[in-house]
CSV table of C-alpha atoms in Angstrom, one decimal:
chain,number,residue,atom,x,y,z
A,1,UNK,CA,111.4,76.8,124.4
A,2,UNK,CA,108.7,79.4,124.5
A,3,UNK,CA,108.5,82.7,122.6
A,4,UNK,CA,108.7,85.0,125.6
A,5,UNK,CA,111.8,83.1,126.9
A,6,UNK,CA,113.3,83.2,123.3
A,7,UNK,CA,113.0,86.6,123.1
A,8,UNK,CA,114.1,87.5,126.8
A,9,UNK,CA,117.0,85.5,125.7
A,10,UNK,CA,117.8,87.3,122.8
A,11,UNK,CA,117.4,90.4,124.6
A,12,UNK,CA,120.0,89.8,127.2
A,13,UNK,CA,122.4,88.7,124.7
A,14,UNK,CA,122.1,91.8,122.4
A,15,UNK,CA,122.4,94.1,125.6
A,16,UNK,CA,125.5,92.4,126.6
A,17,UNK,CA,127.0,92.3,123.4
A,18,UNK,CA,126.3,96.1,122.9
A,19,UNK,CA,127.7,97.0,126.2
A,20,UNK,CA,129.7,100.5,125.0
A,21,UNK,CA,128.9,100.4,121.3
A,22,UNK,CA,128.8,103.6,119.6
A,23,UNK,CA,125.6,105.2,120.8
A,24,UNK,CA,124.0,105.4,117.3
A,25,UNK,CA,123.9,101.5,117.5
A,26,UNK,CA,123.7,100.9,120.6
A,27,UNK,CA,121.1,98.9,122.9
A,28,UNK,CA,118.4,101.8,122.5
A,29,UNK,CA,118.9,101.9,118.7
A,30,UNK,CA,118.2,98.3,118.7
A,31,UNK,CA,114.9,98.5,121.1
A,32,UNK,CA,113.6,101.3,118.5
A,33,UNK,CA,114.1,99.0,115.8
A,34,UNK,CA,112.4,96.1,117.6
A,35,UNK,CA,109.5,98.2,119.0
A,36,UNK,CA,108.8,100.0,115.5
A,37,UNK,CA,109.1,96.2,113.4
A,38,UNK,CA,106.5,94.8,115.7
A,39,UNK,CA,104.3,98.1,115.0
A,40,UNK,CA,104.7,97.5,111.3
A,41,UNK,CA,104.1,93.9,111.3
A,42,UNK,CA,100.8,94.5,113.1
A,43,UNK,CA,99.8,95.7,109.7
A,44,UNK,CA,101.1,92.9,107.5
A,45,UNK,CA,101.4,89.3,107.3
A,46,UNK,CA,104.3,88.2,108.7
A,47,UNK,CA,106.2,85.5,111.0
A,48,UNK,CA,106.5,87.9,114.4
A,49,UNK,CA,109.1,85.6,115.6
A,50,UNK,CA,111.3,85.9,112.9
A,51,UNK,CA,110.7,89.8,112.7
A,52,UNK,CA,111.7,90.3,116.1
A,53,UNK,CA,114.5,87.9,116.4
A,54,UNK,CA,116.0,89.9,113.1
A,55,UNK,CA,115.6,93.4,114.4
A,56,UNK,CA,116.7,92.6,118.1
A,57,UNK,CA,119.8,90.8,116.0
A,58,UNK,CA,120.5,92.8,113.0
A,59,UNK,CA,123.4,94.9,114.4
A,60,UNK,CA,124.8,92.4,116.7
A,61,UNK,CA,128.3,93.0,114.6
A,62,UNK,CA,128.0,96.0,112.3
A,63,UNK,CA,130.4,95.8,109.7
A,64,UNK,CA,131.6,99.3,110.1
A,65,UNK,CA,132.7,98.4,113.5
A,66,UNK,CA,134.5,95.2,112.4
A,67,UNK,CA,136.8,96.3,109.5
A,68,UNK,CA,134.3,96.2,107.2
A,69,UNK,CA,133.6,91.9,107.9
A,70,UNK,CA,129.9,91.6,106.6
A,71,UNK,CA,129.8,88.3,107.6
A,72,UNK,CA,130.6,88.8,111.2
A,73,UNK,CA,126.9,89.6,111.8
A,74,UNK,CA,125.0,87.0,110.2
A,75,UNK,CA,127.7,84.3,111.6
A,76,UNK,CA,127.6,86.0,115.1
A,77,UNK,CA,123.3,85.7,115.2
A,78,UNK,CA,123.7,82.4,113.6
A,79,UNK,CA,126.0,80.9,116.9
A,80,UNK,CA,123.5,82.8,119.3
A,81,UNK,CA,120.1,81.1,117.7
A,82,UNK,CA,121.8,77.9,117.3
A,83,UNK,CA,122.8,77.9,120.9
A,84,UNK,CA,119.1,78.3,122.1
A,85,UNK,CA,118.0,75.5,119.4
A,86,UNK,CA,116.0,77.5,117.4
A,87,UNK,CA,114.9,75.4,114.2
A,88,UNK,CA,117.1,75.7,111.2
A,89,UNK,CA,114.5,77.4,108.7
A,90,UNK,CA,114.1,80.2,111.8
A,91,UNK,CA,118.0,80.5,112.0
A,92,UNK,CA,118.5,80.6,108.0
A,93,UNK,CA,115.5,83.5,107.5
A,94,UNK,CA,117.3,85.5,110.2
A,95,UNK,CA,120.7,85.2,109.0
A,96,UNK,CA,119.4,86.0,105.5
A,97,UNK,CA,117.3,89.0,106.7
A,98,UNK,CA,120.7,90.3,108.4
A,99,UNK,CA,122.7,90.0,105.5
A,100,UNK,CA,120.8,91.8,103.2
A,101,UNK,CA,118.7,94.3,104.8
A,102,UNK,CA,121.2,97.2,105.3
A,103,UNK,CA,121.5,100.3,103.1
A,104,UNK,CA,124.6,99.1,101.8
A,105,UNK,CA,123.3,96.1,100.8
A,106,UNK,CA,120.8,97.6,98.7
A,107,UNK,CA,123.9,99.2,96.7
A,108,UNK,CA,125.0,95.8,95.5
A,109,UNK,CA,123.3,92.4,94.7
A,110,UNK,CA,120.3,91.5,96.8
A,111,UNK,CA,119.7,88.0,96.9
A,112,UNK,CA,117.0,87.1,99.3
A,113,UNK,CA,113.6,89.0,99.7
A,114,UNK,CA,110.9,88.2,102.3
A,115,UNK,CA,108.1,90.3,103.9
A,116,UNK,CA,109.9,89.8,107.1
A,117,UNK,CA,112.9,91.7,105.9
A,118,UNK,CA,110.7,94.2,104.4
A,119,UNK,CA,109.5,95.1,108.0
A,120,UNK,CA,113.0,95.1,109.7
A,121,UNK,CA,114.5,97.2,106.7
A,122,UNK,CA,111.8,100.0,107.0
A,123,UNK,CA,112.2,100.1,110.9
A,124,UNK,CA,115.9,100.0,110.5
A,125,UNK,CA,115.4,103.1,107.4
A,126,UNK,CA,112.9,105.0,109.9
A,127,UNK,CA,115.3,105.2,112.6
A,128,UNK,CA,118.1,106.4,110.1
A,129,UNK,CA,115.9,109.6,109.6
A,130,UNK,CA,113.6,112.2,111.4
A,131,UNK,CA,115.2,114.1,114.4
A,132,UNK,CA,116.7,110.6,115.8
A,133,UNK,CA,118.4,110.1,112.4
A,134,UNK,CA,119.7,113.4,112.3
A,135,UNK,CA,121.1,112.6,116.1
A,136,UNK,CA,122.4,109.6,114.9
A,137,UNK,CA,124.3,111.0,111.7
A,138,UNK,CA,126.3,113.7,113.6
A,139,UNK,CA,126.8,111.2,116.8
A,140,UNK,CA,128.7,108.7,113.9
A,141,UNK,CA,130.4,111.3,112.2
A,142,UNK,CA,131.8,113.2,115.3
A,143,UNK,CA,132.6,109.3,116.4
A,144,UNK,CA,134.8,109.2,112.7
A,145,UNK,CA,135.8,112.4,113.3
A,146,UNK,CA,134.1,113.9,110.4
A,147,UNK,CA,133.5,117.3,109.2
A,148,UNK,CA,130.2,118.8,109.7
A,149,UNK,CA,129.6,120.1,106.4
A,150,UNK,CA,132.2,121.4,104.0
A,151,UNK,CA,130.6,123.6,100.6
A,152,UNK,CA,134.1,122.6,98.7
A,153,UNK,CA,133.2,118.9,99.0
A,154,UNK,CA,130.1,117.8,97.0
A,155,UNK,CA,128.0,114.9,97.3
A,156,UNK,CA,128.3,111.6,95.5
A,157,UNK,CA,125.0,110.8,94.0
A,158,UNK,CA,126.1,107.9,92.4
A,159,UNK,CA,127.9,105.7,95.2
A,160,UNK,CA,129.2,102.3,94.3
A,161,UNK,CA,128.7,99.9,97.5
A,162,UNK,CA,132.8,100.1,97.9
A,163,UNK,CA,132.9,104.0,97.7
A,164,UNK,CA,129.9,104.2,100.4
A,165,UNK,CA,132.0,101.6,102.9
A,166,UNK,CA,134.8,103.8,102.4
A,167,UNK,CA,133.4,107.5,102.3
A,168,UNK,CA,134.7,110.2,104.8
A,169,UNK,CA,133.0,112.9,103.4
A,170,UNK,CA,131.7,115.6,105.9
A,171,UNK,CA,128.1,114.4,107.8
A,172,UNK,CA,125.9,116.6,105.6
A,173,UNK,CA,126.7,114.8,102.4
A,174,UNK,CA,125.5,111.5,104.1
A,175,UNK,CA,121.8,113.6,104.1
A,176,UNK,CA,121.9,113.3,100.1
A,177,UNK,CA,123.7,110.3,99.8
A,178,UNK,CA,121.3,108.5,101.8
A,179,UNK,CA,118.9,109.7,104.5
A,180,UNK,CA,117.1,112.1,102.2
A,181,UNK,CA,116.7,108.8,99.6
A,182,UNK,CA,115.0,106.8,102.3
A,183,UNK,CA,111.7,107.8,102.0
A,184,UNK,CA,111.2,106.5,98.8
A,185,UNK,CA,112.7,103.4,99.5
A,186,UNK,CA,110.3,102.1,102.1
A,187,UNK,CA,108.6,98.9,101.7
A,188,UNK,CA,105.3,98.7,103.6
A,189,UNK,CA,102.3,101.3,103.7
A,190,UNK,CA,102.9,101.6,107.3
A,191,UNK,CA,106.8,102.1,106.6
A,192,UNK,CA,106.0,105.0,103.7
A,193,UNK,CA,103.4,106.9,105.9
A,194,UNK,CA,106.0,107.2,109.0
A,195,UNK,CA,108.9,108.2,106.5
A,196,UNK,CA,106.8,111.1,105.1
A,197,UNK,CA,106.7,113.5,108.3
A,198,UNK,CA,110.3,112.2,109.1
A,199,UNK,CA,111.8,113.3,105.6
A,200,UNK,CA,109.6,117.0,106.0
A,201,UNK,CA,111.7,117.2,109.7
A,202,UNK,CA,115.0,116.6,107.9
A,203,UNK,CA,114.3,119.1,105.2
A,204,UNK,CA,113.5,121.9,107.5
A,205,UNK,CA,116.6,120.9,109.6
A,206,UNK,CA,118.7,121.2,106.2
A,207,UNK,CA,117.1,125.0,105.7
A,208,UNK,CA,117.8,126.2,109.0
A,209,UNK,CA,121.3,124.6,109.2
A,210,UNK,CA,122.3,126.6,105.5
A,211,UNK,CA,120.5,129.4,107.3
A,212,UNK,CA,122.7,129.6,110.4
A,213,UNK,CA,125.7,128.3,108.4
A,214,UNK,CA,125.6,131.8,106.0
A,215,UNK,CA,124.6,133.7,108.5
A,216,UNK,CA,121.0,134.3,107.8
A,217,UNK,CA,119.6,133.7,110.8
């Protein structure tokens, strides 16, 4: 099977699987990660097929929508990749990227590293910050019926992985517990450069948010 066919079949599978998904983790999120990962990969030495497959499949079954099951995503991806007869080493690599790339995974023990993981992870982290990142944060907060902000609930700046998974804190706290930390967690030079502008945008947003909250503007 040629590369184009592999990617086309993967896209079709992902689109079908994510019908009706929460809009911060839907096909359009996947497409953004896929395109960004390809762009970052153009400046790095990496296996582009693995980058594309991991980007397309990284949220095929996000644990937060499956009772916290962190294995359902990698398992779903593996089942699909086997169904289109990809090589075992490709399947293994994609599986490990999906298992180890999330923010919550970084709060625990990481057992796998590769340039391809770094690229897809940067693409995913970029989608969590900036204008789209802000929109996604509040979309998910609304989906979970969380408060926008509560000045009586301070951010937890030393979360464990389990605390992060169980958190029900206001959405504004999420900026301090994750989003504002991502700029300094980028792996690639391209990711670092892109993150700078998105980070500044979030800082300006928060400045405006607090001013409006306090009746100053």
